[in-house]
Coordinates of C-alpha atoms in Angstrom, one line a residue:
M1 CA 106.4 40.4 181.1
S2 CA 107.6 42.5 178.1
R3 CA 107.5 46.2 178.3
P4 CA 104.9 48.0 176.2
R5 CA 106.2 49.6 173.0
I6 CA 105.4 53.2 172.2
V7 CA 106.2 54.7 168.8
I8 CA 106.2 58.5 168.3
V9 CA 106.4 59.7 164.8
G10 CA 107.9 63.2 164.7
A11 CA 110.1 65.3 166.9
G12 CA 108.5 68.7 166.6
F13 CA 107.0 70.6 169.4
A14 CA 104.3 68.0 170.0
G15 CA 106.4 64.9 169.4
Y16 CA 109.4 66.1 171.3
R17 CA 107.4 67.0 174.4
T18 CA 105.4 63.8 174.2
A19 CA 108.7 61.8 174.2
R20 CA 110.2 63.8 177.1
T21 CA 107.1 63.6 179.3
L22 CA 106.5 59.9 178.6
S23 CA 110.1 59.1 179.5
R24 CA 109.6 60.8 182.9
L25 CA 106.2 59.2 183.6
T26 CA 107.0 55.6 182.6
R27 CA 110.4 55.5 184.4
H28 CA 111.9 52.9 182.1
Q29 CA 108.8 50.7 182.2
A30 CA 108.1 51.2 178.5
D31 CA 110.1 51.1 175.3
I32 CA 109.8 54.6 173.8
T33 CA 110.9 55.0 170.1
L34 CA 111.1 58.3 168.4
L35 CA 111.1 58.1 164.5
N36 CA 112.4 61.3 162.9
P37 CA 114.5 62.0 159.7
T38 CA 116.8 64.4 161.7
D39 CA 118.6 64.0 165.0
Y40 CA 117.5 67.3 166.4
F41 CA 114.5 69.3 167.5
L42 CA 114.2 72.5 165.6
Y43 CA 113.1 75.6 167.5
L44 CA 111.4 77.3 164.7
P45 CA 110.6 80.8 166.2
L46 CA 114.3 81.7 166.0
L47 CA 114.7 80.6 162.4
P48 CA 114.5 84.2 161.0
Q49 CA 117.6 85.0 163.1
V50 CA 119.4 82.2 161.4
A51 CA 118.6 83.6 158.0
A52 CA 119.7 87.0 159.1
G53 CA 123.1 85.7 160.4
I54 CA 122.4 86.4 164.1
L55 CA 122.4 82.8 165.2
E56 CA 124.3 79.8 163.9
P57 CA 122.1 76.9 162.8
R58 CA 123.2 74.6 165.6
R59 CA 121.9 77.1 168.2
V60 CA 118.2 76.4 167.2
S61 CA 118.8 72.7 166.8
V62 CA 118.5 70.8 170.1
S63 CA 120.0 67.3 170.1
L64 CA 117.4 64.5 170.5
S65 CA 119.8 61.9 171.9
G66 CA 121.4 64.5 174.2
T67 CA 118.1 65.7 175.7
L68 CA 116.1 62.4 175.6
P69 CA 118.6 59.9 177.0
H70 CA 115.9 57.2 177.7
V71 CA 114.2 57.4 174.3
R72 CA 115.4 55.3 171.4
L73 CA 115.9 57.5 168.3
V74 CA 115.4 55.9 164.9
L75 CA 116.5 58.0 161.9
G76 CA 114.1 57.5 159.1
E77 CA 111.0 58.5 157.2
A78 CA 107.8 56.6 157.7
D79 CA 106.6 54.9 154.5
G80 CA 103.3 53.7 156.0
I81 CA 101.4 52.7 159.0
D82 CA 99.6 49.3 159.3
L83 CA 97.0 50.2 161.9
D84 CA 95.6 46.7 162.1
G85 CA 99.0 45.1 162.2
H86 CA 100.3 47.7 164.7
T87 CA 103.5 48.4 162.7
V88 CA 105.2 51.5 161.3
H89 CA 107.2 51.0 158.1
Y90 CA 110.1 53.4 157.5
T91 CA 113.1 54.0 155.3
G92 CA 116.4 55.1 156.8
P93 CA 118.6 57.9 155.5
E94 CA 120.8 55.5 153.5
G95 CA 117.9 53.5 152.0
E96 CA 117.6 50.8 154.6
E97 CA 114.1 49.6 155.4
G98 CA 112.7 48.8 158.8
T99 CA 109.5 48.1 160.8
L100 CA 108.6 49.4 164.2
P101 CA 105.9 47.4 166.1
F102 CA 103.9 49.3 168.6
E103 CA 101.2 48.9 171.3
R104 CA 100.7 52.7 171.4
L105 CA 101.2 55.1 168.5
V106 CA 101.5 58.9 168.7
L107 CA 101.2 60.8 165.4
A108 CA 102.9 64.1 165.7
A109 CA 103.0 64.9 162.0
G110 CA 103.1 68.6 161.5
S111 CA 102.5 70.8 158.5
V112 CA 103.8 71.8 155.1
N113 CA 103.8 75.0 153.1
K114 CA 100.4 76.2 152.1
L115 CA 100.2 76.8 148.3
L116 CA 97.8 78.3 145.9
P117 CA 97.4 77.7 142.1
V118 CA 99.2 81.0 141.4
P119 CA 101.2 80.6 138.2
G120 CA 104.9 80.5 138.7
V121 CA 104.9 80.4 142.5
A122 CA 105.9 76.7 142.8
E123 CA 108.7 77.3 140.4
H124 CA 110.1 80.6 141.6
A125 CA 109.4 80.9 145.3
H126 CA 110.9 79.4 148.4
G127 CA 109.3 78.7 151.7
F128 CA 110.6 79.2 155.2
R129 CA 109.9 75.9 157.1
G130 CA 113.2 74.4 158.0
L131 CA 117.0 74.9 158.5
P132 CA 117.8 74.2 154.8
E133 CA 115.5 76.9 153.6
A134 CA 116.9 79.4 156.1
L135 CA 120.5 78.6 155.1
Y136 CA 119.5 78.9 151.4
L137 CA 117.8 82.3 152.0
R138 CA 120.8 83.7 153.8
D139 CA 123.2 82.7 151.0
H140 CA 120.8 83.8 148.3
V141 CA 120.2 87.3 149.8
T142 CA 124.0 87.7 150.5
R143 CA 124.7 86.7 146.9
Q144 CA 122.1 89.0 145.4
V145 CA 123.4 92.0 147.3
E146 CA 127.0 91.2 146.2
L147 CA 126.0 90.8 142.5
A148 CA 123.9 94.0 142.7
A149 CA 126.9 95.9 144.0
A150 CA 129.0 94.7 141.1
A151 CA 126.4 95.2 138.4
K152 CA 126.9 98.1 136.0
D153 CA 123.3 98.1 134.7
R154 CA 121.0 100.0 137.0
A155 CA 118.0 97.9 136.2
E156 CA 119.8 94.7 137.0
C157 CA 121.0 96.2 140.3
A158 CA 117.5 97.2 141.2
A159 CA 116.1 93.7 140.5
R160 CA 118.8 91.9 142.4
C161 CA 118.5 94.1 145.5
T162 CA 114.7 93.8 145.6
F163 CA 113.3 91.2 147.9
V164 CA 109.6 90.3 148.0
V165 CA 108.0 88.5 151.0
V166 CA 104.4 87.2 150.7
G167 CA 102.5 86.9 153.9
A168 CA 102.4 89.5 156.7
G169 CA 101.8 87.1 159.5
Y170 CA 104.3 86.3 162.2
T171 CA 106.8 84.5 159.9
G172 CA 106.7 86.9 157.0
T173 CA 106.9 90.0 159.2
E174 CA 109.9 88.7 161.0
V175 CA 111.7 87.7 157.8
A176 CA 111.1 91.1 156.3
A177 CA 112.2 92.9 159.5
H178 CA 115.4 90.9 160.0
G179 CA 116.1 90.8 156.3
A180 CA 116.0 94.6 155.9
M181 CA 118.5 95.0 158.8
Y182 CA 120.8 92.4 157.3
T183 CA 121.0 93.9 153.8
D184 CA 121.3 97.4 155.1
A185 CA 124.3 96.3 157.2
Q186 CA 125.9 94.8 154.0
V187 CA 125.4 98.0 152.0
R188 CA 126.8 100.2 154.7
R189 CA 130.1 98.3 154.5
H190 CA 130.1 97.8 150.7
P191 CA 128.1 100.6 149.0
M192 CA 126.7 99.8 145.6
R193 CA 128.2 101.5 142.6
T194 CA 124.9 102.9 141.4
G195 CA 124.1 104.4 144.8
M196 CA 121.1 102.2 145.3
R197 CA 119.9 100.5 148.4
P198 CA 118.2 97.2 149.0
R199 CA 114.4 97.2 148.9
W200 CA 112.2 94.8 150.8
M201 CA 108.5 94.4 150.1
L202 CA 105.9 92.8 152.4
L203 CA 102.6 91.8 150.7
D204 CA 99.4 90.5 152.1
V205 CA 95.7 90.6 151.2
A206 CA 94.9 91.1 154.9
P207 CA 93.9 94.7 155.9
R208 CA 96.9 95.0 158.3
V209 CA 100.2 93.5 159.3
L210 CA 99.9 90.7 161.9
P211 CA 96.1 90.4 161.6
E212 CA 96.1 87.7 164.4
M213 CA 97.3 90.2 167.0
D214 CA 95.9 93.2 168.7
E215 CA 95.5 96.2 166.4
R216 CA 97.9 98.3 168.5
L217 CA 100.7 95.7 168.1
S218 CA 100.0 95.6 164.3
R219 CA 100.5 99.3 164.1
T220 CA 103.7 99.0 166.1
A221 CA 105.1 96.3 163.8
E222 CA 104.1 98.2 160.6
R223 CA 105.7 101.4 162.0
V224 CA 109.0 99.6 162.6
L225 CA 108.9 98.0 159.2
R226 CA 108.3 101.3 157.4
Q227 CA 111.1 103.0 159.5
R228 CA 113.5 100.4 158.0
G229 CA 112.3 101.1 154.5
V230 CA 110.2 98.1 154.0
D231 CA 107.5 98.6 151.4
V232 CA 104.4 97.3 153.2
R233 CA 101.4 96.7 150.8
M234 CA 98.2 95.4 152.4
G235 CA 95.4 94.2 150.2
T236 CA 97.9 93.1 147.6
S237 CA 99.5 89.8 146.7
V238 CA 101.1 87.9 143.8
K239 CA 99.1 87.2 140.7
E240 CA 102.0 85.6 138.8
A241 CA 105.7 84.9 139.3
T242 CA 108.3 84.7 136.6
H243 CA 112.1 84.5 136.4
D244 CA 112.5 88.2 136.4
G245 CA 109.8 89.4 138.8
V246 CA 106.3 89.2 140.0
L247 CA 103.0 90.5 138.7
L248 CA 100.9 91.8 141.6
T249 CA 97.1 91.8 142.0
D250 CA 97.0 95.6 141.6
G251 CA 98.4 95.2 138.0
S252 CA 101.9 96.4 138.8
T253 CA 105.1 94.4 138.3
V254 CA 108.2 94.2 140.4
D255 CA 111.5 93.2 139.0
T256 CA 113.1 90.8 141.6
R257 CA 115.2 87.7 141.9
T258 CA 113.8 86.8 145.3
L259 CA 110.3 85.6 146.3
V260 CA 109.8 84.3 149.8
W261 CA 106.5 82.4 150.5
C262 CA 105.3 82.9 154.1
V263 CA 101.6 82.5 153.6
G264 CA 101.1 79.9 156.3
V265 CA 101.0 76.1 156.5
R266 CA 98.5 73.3 156.1
P267 CA 98.2 70.0 157.9
D268 CA 100.5 67.3 156.6
P269 CA 98.5 65.5 153.9
L270 CA 99.9 62.1 154.9
V271 CA 97.2 61.7 157.5
E272 CA 94.6 61.5 154.7
S273 CA 96.0 58.2 153.7
L274 CA 95.1 56.5 157.0
G275 CA 91.4 56.4 156.1
L276 CA 90.4 58.0 159.4
P277 CA 87.9 60.9 159.9
L278 CA 89.4 64.3 159.1
E279 CA 88.5 67.9 159.9
R280 CA 89.9 70.3 157.2
G281 CA 92.9 68.0 156.7
R282 CA 93.5 67.3 160.4
L283 CA 92.9 64.0 162.1
L284 CA 89.9 64.1 164.3
V285 CA 90.6 63.3 168.0
D286 CA 88.6 63.6 171.2
S287 CA 89.5 65.9 174.0
H288 CA 92.0 63.3 175.3
L289 CA 93.8 63.3 172.0
R290 CA 92.8 59.8 171.2
V291 CA 91.6 58.8 167.7
P292 CA 88.0 57.5 167.9
G293 CA 87.7 53.9 167.1
R294 CA 91.5 53.4 167.5
P295 CA 92.2 53.4 171.3
E296 CA 95.9 52.6 170.7
V297 CA 96.4 55.7 168.4
F298 CA 96.9 59.2 169.6
A299 CA 97.5 62.4 167.6
C300 CA 98.8 65.8 168.6
G301 CA 100.2 69.0 167.0
D302 CA 99.3 70.4 163.6
V303 CA 97.7 67.2 162.3
A304 CA 95.3 66.8 165.1
A305 CA 91.9 68.6 165.2
V306 CA 91.6 68.9 169.0
P307 CA 88.2 70.1 170.4
D308 CA 88.5 73.5 172.0
L309 CA 86.7 73.1 175.3
N310 CA 86.8 76.8 175.9
Q311 CA 84.9 77.5 172.6
P312 CA 82.5 74.6 172.0
G313 CA 82.2 73.6 168.4
Q314 CA 85.7 74.8 167.5
Y315 CA 89.2 73.3 167.3
T316 CA 92.4 74.5 168.8
P317 CA 94.5 76.5 166.2
M318 CA 97.7 75.3 164.7
T319 CA 100.2 77.1 166.9
A320 CA 103.4 76.0 168.7
Q321 CA 101.9 76.9 172.0
H322 CA 99.1 74.4 171.5
A323 CA 101.5 71.8 170.0
W324 CA 103.8 72.0 173.0
R325 CA 100.8 71.6 175.4
H326 CA 99.3 68.8 173.3
G327 CA 102.5 66.9 173.8
K328 CA 102.3 67.0 177.6
V329 CA 98.6 66.0 177.7
C330 CA 99.1 63.3 175.1
A331 CA 102.0 61.8 177.1
Q332 CA 99.9 61.8 180.3
N333 CA 97.0 60.0 178.5
V334 CA 99.3 57.5 176.8
A335 CA 100.8 56.7 180.2
A336 CA 97.3 56.5 181.7
S337 CA 96.3 53.9 179.0
L338 CA 99.1 51.8 180.3
G339 CA 98.0 52.1 183.9
V340 CA 100.3 55.0 185.0
G341 CA 98.4 58.0 186.3
R342 CA 95.1 59.4 185.2
R343 CA 94.1 60.7 181.9
R344 CA 93.1 64.3 181.4
A345 CA 91.3 66.4 178.8
Y346 CA 93.1 69.1 176.9
R347 CA 92.1 72.6 178.0
H348 CA 94.3 75.6 177.4
R349 CA 94.7 79.2 178.4
D350 CA 96.0 81.8 175.9
M351 CA 99.4 83.1 177.0
G352 CA 99.8 85.7 174.3
F353 CA 102.4 86.0 171.5
V354 CA 105.7 87.7 170.8
V355 CA 107.1 88.9 167.5
D356 CA 110.8 89.7 167.2
L357 CA 111.4 92.6 164.8
G358 CA 115.2 92.6 165.1
G359 CA 117.6 94.7 167.2
A360 CA 115.8 96.0 170.3
K361 CA 112.4 96.1 168.6
A362 CA 109.6 93.7 169.1
A363 CA 105.8 93.5 169.6
A364 CA 104.3 91.3 172.3
N365 CA 101.2 90.8 174.3
P366 CA 102.2 88.4 177.2
L367 CA 99.1 87.5 179.2
G368 CA 97.2 90.0 177.1
L369 CA 99.3 93.0 178.0
P370 CA 100.3 94.9 174.8
M371 CA 104.0 95.9 174.7
S372 CA 106.4 97.4 172.2
G373 CA 109.9 98.8 171.9
P374 CA 112.9 97.7 173.9
A375 CA 110.7 96.3 176.8
A376 CA 108.9 94.0 174.3
G377 CA 112.3 93.0 172.9
A378 CA 113.5 92.0 176.3
V379 CA 110.3 90.0 177.0
T380 CA 110.5 88.3 173.6
R381 CA 114.1 87.2 174.0
G382 CA 113.5 86.1 177.6
Y383 CA 110.5 84.1 176.5
H384 CA 112.6 82.3 173.9
L385 CA 115.4 81.5 176.3
A386 CA 112.8 80.1 178.8
A387 CA 111.0 78.1 176.1
M388 CA 114.0 76.5 174.5
P389 CA 114.7 73.0 175.8
G390 CA 118.5 73.4 175.3
N391 CA 121.3 75.7 173.9
R392 CA 120.2 78.6 176.1
V393 CA 123.8 79.8 176.9
R394 CA 124.9 79.5 173.3
V395 CA 121.9 81.5 172.1
A396 CA 122.5 84.2 174.6
A397 CA 126.2 84.3 173.7
D398 CA 125.3 84.8 170.0
W399 CA 122.9 87.6 170.9
L400 CA 125.7 89.3 172.9
L401 CA 128.2 88.9 170.1
D402 CA 125.8 90.3 167.6
A403 CA 125.2 93.3 169.7
V404 CA 129.0 94.2 169.8
L405 CA 130.4 92.8 166.6
P406 CA 129.4 93.2 162.9
R407 CA 127.7 90.2 161.3
Q408 CA 129.6 87.9 159.0
A409 CA 128.0 88.2 155.5
V410 CA 129.5 85.3 153.5
Q411 CA 128.1 82.7 151.2
L412 CA 128.6 79.1 152.4
G413 CA 127.0 77.5 149.4
L414 CA 125.8 74.5 151.4
V415 CA 122.2 74.5 150.2
R416 CA 121.4 74.9 146.5
S417 CA 118.1 76.2 145.1
W418 CA 116.8 72.9 143.9
S419 CA 117.5 71.3 147.3
V420 CA 114.7 73.3 148.9
P421 CA 111.7 73.4 146.5
L422 CA 108.6 75.1 147.8
E423 CA 106.4 72.1 147.2
S424 CA 108.7 69.9 149.2
A425 CA 106.8 67.5 151.6
S426 CA 110.0 67.5 153.7
P427 CA 111.0 71.1 154.4
E428 CA 113.2 70.0 157.3
T429 CA 115.6 68.1 155.1
A430 CA 117.4 69.3 152.0
R431 CA 117.1 67.3 148.8
V432 CA 120.3 65.3 148.2
P433 CA 121.4 63.8 144.8
G434 CA 121.4 60.0 144.8
R435 CA 119.3 59.7 148.0
P436 CA 117.3 56.5 147.8
E437 CA 113.6 57.2 147.3
R438 CA 110.5 55.2 147.6
A439 CA 107.1 55.9 146.1
R440 CA 103.8 55.3 147.9
R441 CA 100.5 54.6 146.4
A442 CA 97.1 55.4 147.6
G443 CA 95.6 52.8 149.8
T444 CA 93.9 52.3 153.1
G445 CA 96.7 53.1 155.4
T446 CA 97.9 49.6 155.7
G447 CA 101.5 50.3 155.1
E448 CA 101.6 49.1 151.5
R449 CA 104.6 50.4 149.7
D450 CA 106.1 50.4 146.3
A451 CA 109.9 50.1 145.7
V452 CA 111.5 52.4 143.2
D453 CA 115.0 52.7 141.9
P454 CA 117.4 54.8 143.9
G455 CA 118.3 58.2 142.4
A456 CA 121.5 58.4 140.5
E457 CA 124.2 60.9 141.4
R458 CA 124.0 64.3 139.8
A459 CA 126.3 64.3 136.7
G460 CA 128.6 67.2 136.0
E461 CA 129.0 70.4 137.9
E462 CA 126.4 73.1 138.2
R463 CA 126.4 75.3 135.1
S464 CA 124.7 78.3 136.5
E465 CA 124.4 80.2 139.8
E466 CA 122.0 77.6 141.3
Q467 CA 121.2 75.0 138.7
P468 CA 122.8 71.5 138.3
A469 CA 124.5 70.7 135.1
G470 CA 122.6 69.1 132.3
S471 CA 119.3 70.7 133.5
P472 CA 117.5 72.9 131.1
S473 CA 116.9 76.4 132.3
Q474 CA 113.5 76.8 133.9
G475 CA 113.4 80.5 134.3
R476 CA 113.6 80.5 138.0
P477 CA 114.9 83.6 139.9
S478 CA 117.2 81.3 141.8
G479 CA 117.8 78.8 139.0
E480 CA 115.7 76.0 140.5
P481 CA 114.3 73.4 138.1
A482 CA 110.6 73.7 137.4
K483 CA 108.3 71.6 139.5
N484 CA 104.7 70.5 139.1
Q485 CA 101.7 72.8 139.6
P486 CA 101.2 74.1 143.1
G487 CA 98.7 72.3 145.3
G488 CA 97.3 72.6 148.8
E489 CA 94.9 74.7 150.6
P490 CA 94.5 78.4 149.9
A491 CA 95.9 80.9 152.4
R492 CA 94.4 83.9 153.9
N493 CA 96.9 86.3 152.5
Q494 CA 96.4 85.2 148.9
P495 CA 93.7 86.6 146.5
H496 CA 90.3 84.9 146.6
A497 CA 91.5 82.6 149.4
E498 CA 90.3 81.5 152.7
P499 CA 92.1 82.7 155.9
R500 CA 95.4 81.1 156.4
E501 CA 97.1 79.8 159.5
E502 CA 100.2 81.8 160.0
Q503 CA 103.0 80.8 162.2
P504 CA 102.9 82.5 165.6
H505 CA 106.1 83.7 167.1
G506 CA 106.1 81.1 169.9
S507 CA 105.4 78.4 167.4
R508 CA 106.7 77.0 164.2
S509 CA 107.5 73.5 165.5
G510 CA 108.9 71.2 162.9
S511 CA 106.6 68.9 161.0
T512 CA 106.7 65.2 161.0
R513 CA 104.9 62.6 159.1
A514 CA 103.8 59.0 159.0
S515 CA 101.3 57.3 156.8
G516 CA 100.7 54.2 154.9
T517 CA 100.1 55.8 151.5
P518 CA 101.5 58.6 149.4
R519 CA 102.4 61.5 151.6
R520 CA 102.4 64.2 149.0
A521 CA 99.6 65.4 146.9
A522 CA 101.9 67.5 144.9
G523 CA 105.1 66.4 143.2
T524 CA 108.3 68.3 143.4
A525 CA 111.4 68.4 141.3
G526 CA 114.8 67.6 142.6
P527 CA 118.2 67.6 141.0
P528 CA 117.9 66.5 137.4
A529 CA 119.5 63.1 137.8
R530 CA 118.2 59.9 136.2
G531 CA 116.0 57.9 138.5
T532 CA 115.8 60.5 141.2
R533 CA 112.6 60.5 143.1
K534 CA 111.0 63.0 145.4
P535 CA 112.2 62.8 149.0
R536 CA 109.8 61.4 151.6
K537 CA 109.0 62.8 154.9
T538 CA 107.8 61.0 158.0
S539 CA 108.7 63.2 160.7
G540 CA 110.8 66.1 161.4
T541 CA 110.2 69.5 162.8
S542 CA 106.6 69.9 163.6
G543 CA 105.3 72.8 161.6
A544 CA 103.1 74.2 164.3
T545 CA 102.3 77.8 163.3
R546 CA 101.9 80.9 165.4
S547 CA 98.5 82.0 164.4
A548 CA 95.9 82.4 167.1
D549 CA 93.1 82.0 164.5
P550 CA 91.3 78.8 164.1
A551 CA 92.3 76.5 161.3
A552 CA 91.4 77.9 157.9
P553 CA 88.9 76.0 155.9
S554 CA 90.5 73.8 153.3
G555 CA 90.3 75.2 149.8
P556 CA 90.2 73.2 146.6
T557 CA 93.5 71.5 146.3
R558 CA 95.2 70.6 143.0
S559 CA 97.2 67.5 143.1
A560 CA 100.3 67.4 140.9
H561 CA 101.6 64.3 139.3
G562 CA 105.0 62.9 140.2
P563 CA 108.1 63.9 138.4
A564 CA 108.2 63.2 134.8
D565 CA 110.5 60.6 133.3
P566 CA 113.8 62.3 132.7
G567 CA 114.1 60.4 129.4
P568 CA 117.2 58.9 127.9
E569 CA 120.6 60.1 128.9
P570 CA 122.4 62.4 126.4
P571 CA 125.2 60.8 124.3
A572 CA 128.6 60.7 126.0
D573 CA 130.1 62.9 123.3
Q574 CA 127.5 65.6 123.5
P575 CA 129.0 68.9 124.6
P576 CA 127.6 70.4 127.8
P577 CA 124.9 73.1 127.4
G578 CA 125.8 76.7 127.4
P579 CA 124.9 79.2 130.1
D580 CA 121.3 80.0 130.9
I581 CA 119.8 82.9 129.0
A582 CA 117.4 84.8 131.2
P583 CA 114.2 86.0 129.6
G584 CA 113.5 89.7 129.2
P585 CA 112.3 91.9 132.1
V586 CA 108.7 91.8 133.2
K587 CA 106.7 94.6 131.9
R588 CA 103.6 96.3 133.2
T589 CA 100.3 95.6 131.5
D590 CA 99.0 99.1 132.1
G591 CA 101.7 101.0 130.2
R592 CA 103.3 102.6 133.2
A593 CA 107.0 102.2 134.1
A594 CA 108.0 99.0 136.0
E595 CA 108.8 99.1 139.7
G596 CA 112.1 98.3 141.2
D597 CA 114.3 100.4 138.9
S598 CA 114.8 103.4 141.1

């Protein structure tokens, strides 16, 4: 008798724990396959420390094959799912295609950046959802401080050393707190000629920092931020973004070259293509994480709307704590459907959250007990060491070295701006020139796919700080080519928007995807090479967030069309374009002086 085949799409918090628990429960009596575009599980709560140079990227990347020895790992991105035919279609990292048959399917597709139709945001902002974005941000911040130190013009220096973070939830608060420490350390060793210092701004339409947490912890976090010089502005957000700065909702403008978008996440839109019932973009499941009408299909993590048995009529929020617990219960119920053990309903108990503010500072409420200061810092780091499924000794060693040695502030240049567009449906993988792409068309979730030509290699060298050669300047602060209009659900920290789901500190699992139809409602621009298509995403780090709030209602989404035809190639004898010319500075509309110049 053949062993049952189980396919898990995604290796985030939910998918990873499902695979690990199933491997233990079935004891080699089932074939377990994990489909993921990367070979690691990303521990997202420590990603801000990667961007700040505290931890090396491999410290937060746990090897899948090394920690799941009895699970078959397939590298690839799901193109579609044929629910009736019980197959998952995927494309590998080098363009090869394959099909995975299943008797049981676990959808652990996570989440993507939540966007609003704010002019310029899709073109000029970057998210914080995966390793490529963290590496890009570290290089970008380092470069801006170095360029500001060498600038003779005071206005240019002020713009380059001004960093704007939108979203005062867990992720945005940690990015601003760690970023301020990182840039201050750079300036102490290499003072700027103009005598200026880096300036960090944290914006949110919410009334206070960390609105998901206890008010006392919010005050603690805001106090630490202000002590480090972070300009915290509540009730304010971005109205428009341009190459040279941002226009705020209060009418003021800020000259800057850095806009970090941390407004939260939304469920992976790929599940919409399956034609199954949804709740605010999430796949409806019962309390046993099974899809109604499809007894062979289970869903967990950010894409699953799981009934909250402790609060009837509500669904569990999109947090890493829930995603991790979903994975365990999902594995038990999948095994029970195969005759191993008994199934159980998902019921949770809130364990509290922790927020690392850098150094010895943190805010935490473990088991509902509010804490701050060094004690909270010790609890926070102890929690992360206990929660990580691997690399604990290496992480602790990096923390020790950071405490006694100065950080290495260097640019590696491994990730370019156009490789990590904000509207990317695959934040866990960087865009690569020449990577084979496939388009998906809307259908009924039967795995129907369209073949497209593979992208051509990027011609020439990059002609500006961030931009590939032959690409017209798009006026981005980081030189990224323009993309289509932003789409997705509104976020709570944006003007006239619904509450967002921010990433909690024990959360941020990587997102993964699988679907039979187009996975992205919004198109993104990649390197300007002929024939290049948008990268697909099937699985990856589950984007479980850290908010304790219920999922925000879906706002009106604006779908963007796919990338436009790049048109004919220029003649071979045509000279390369000249350097980009940046537009003039952003001016206030109320006649007052612009910010960021003092």
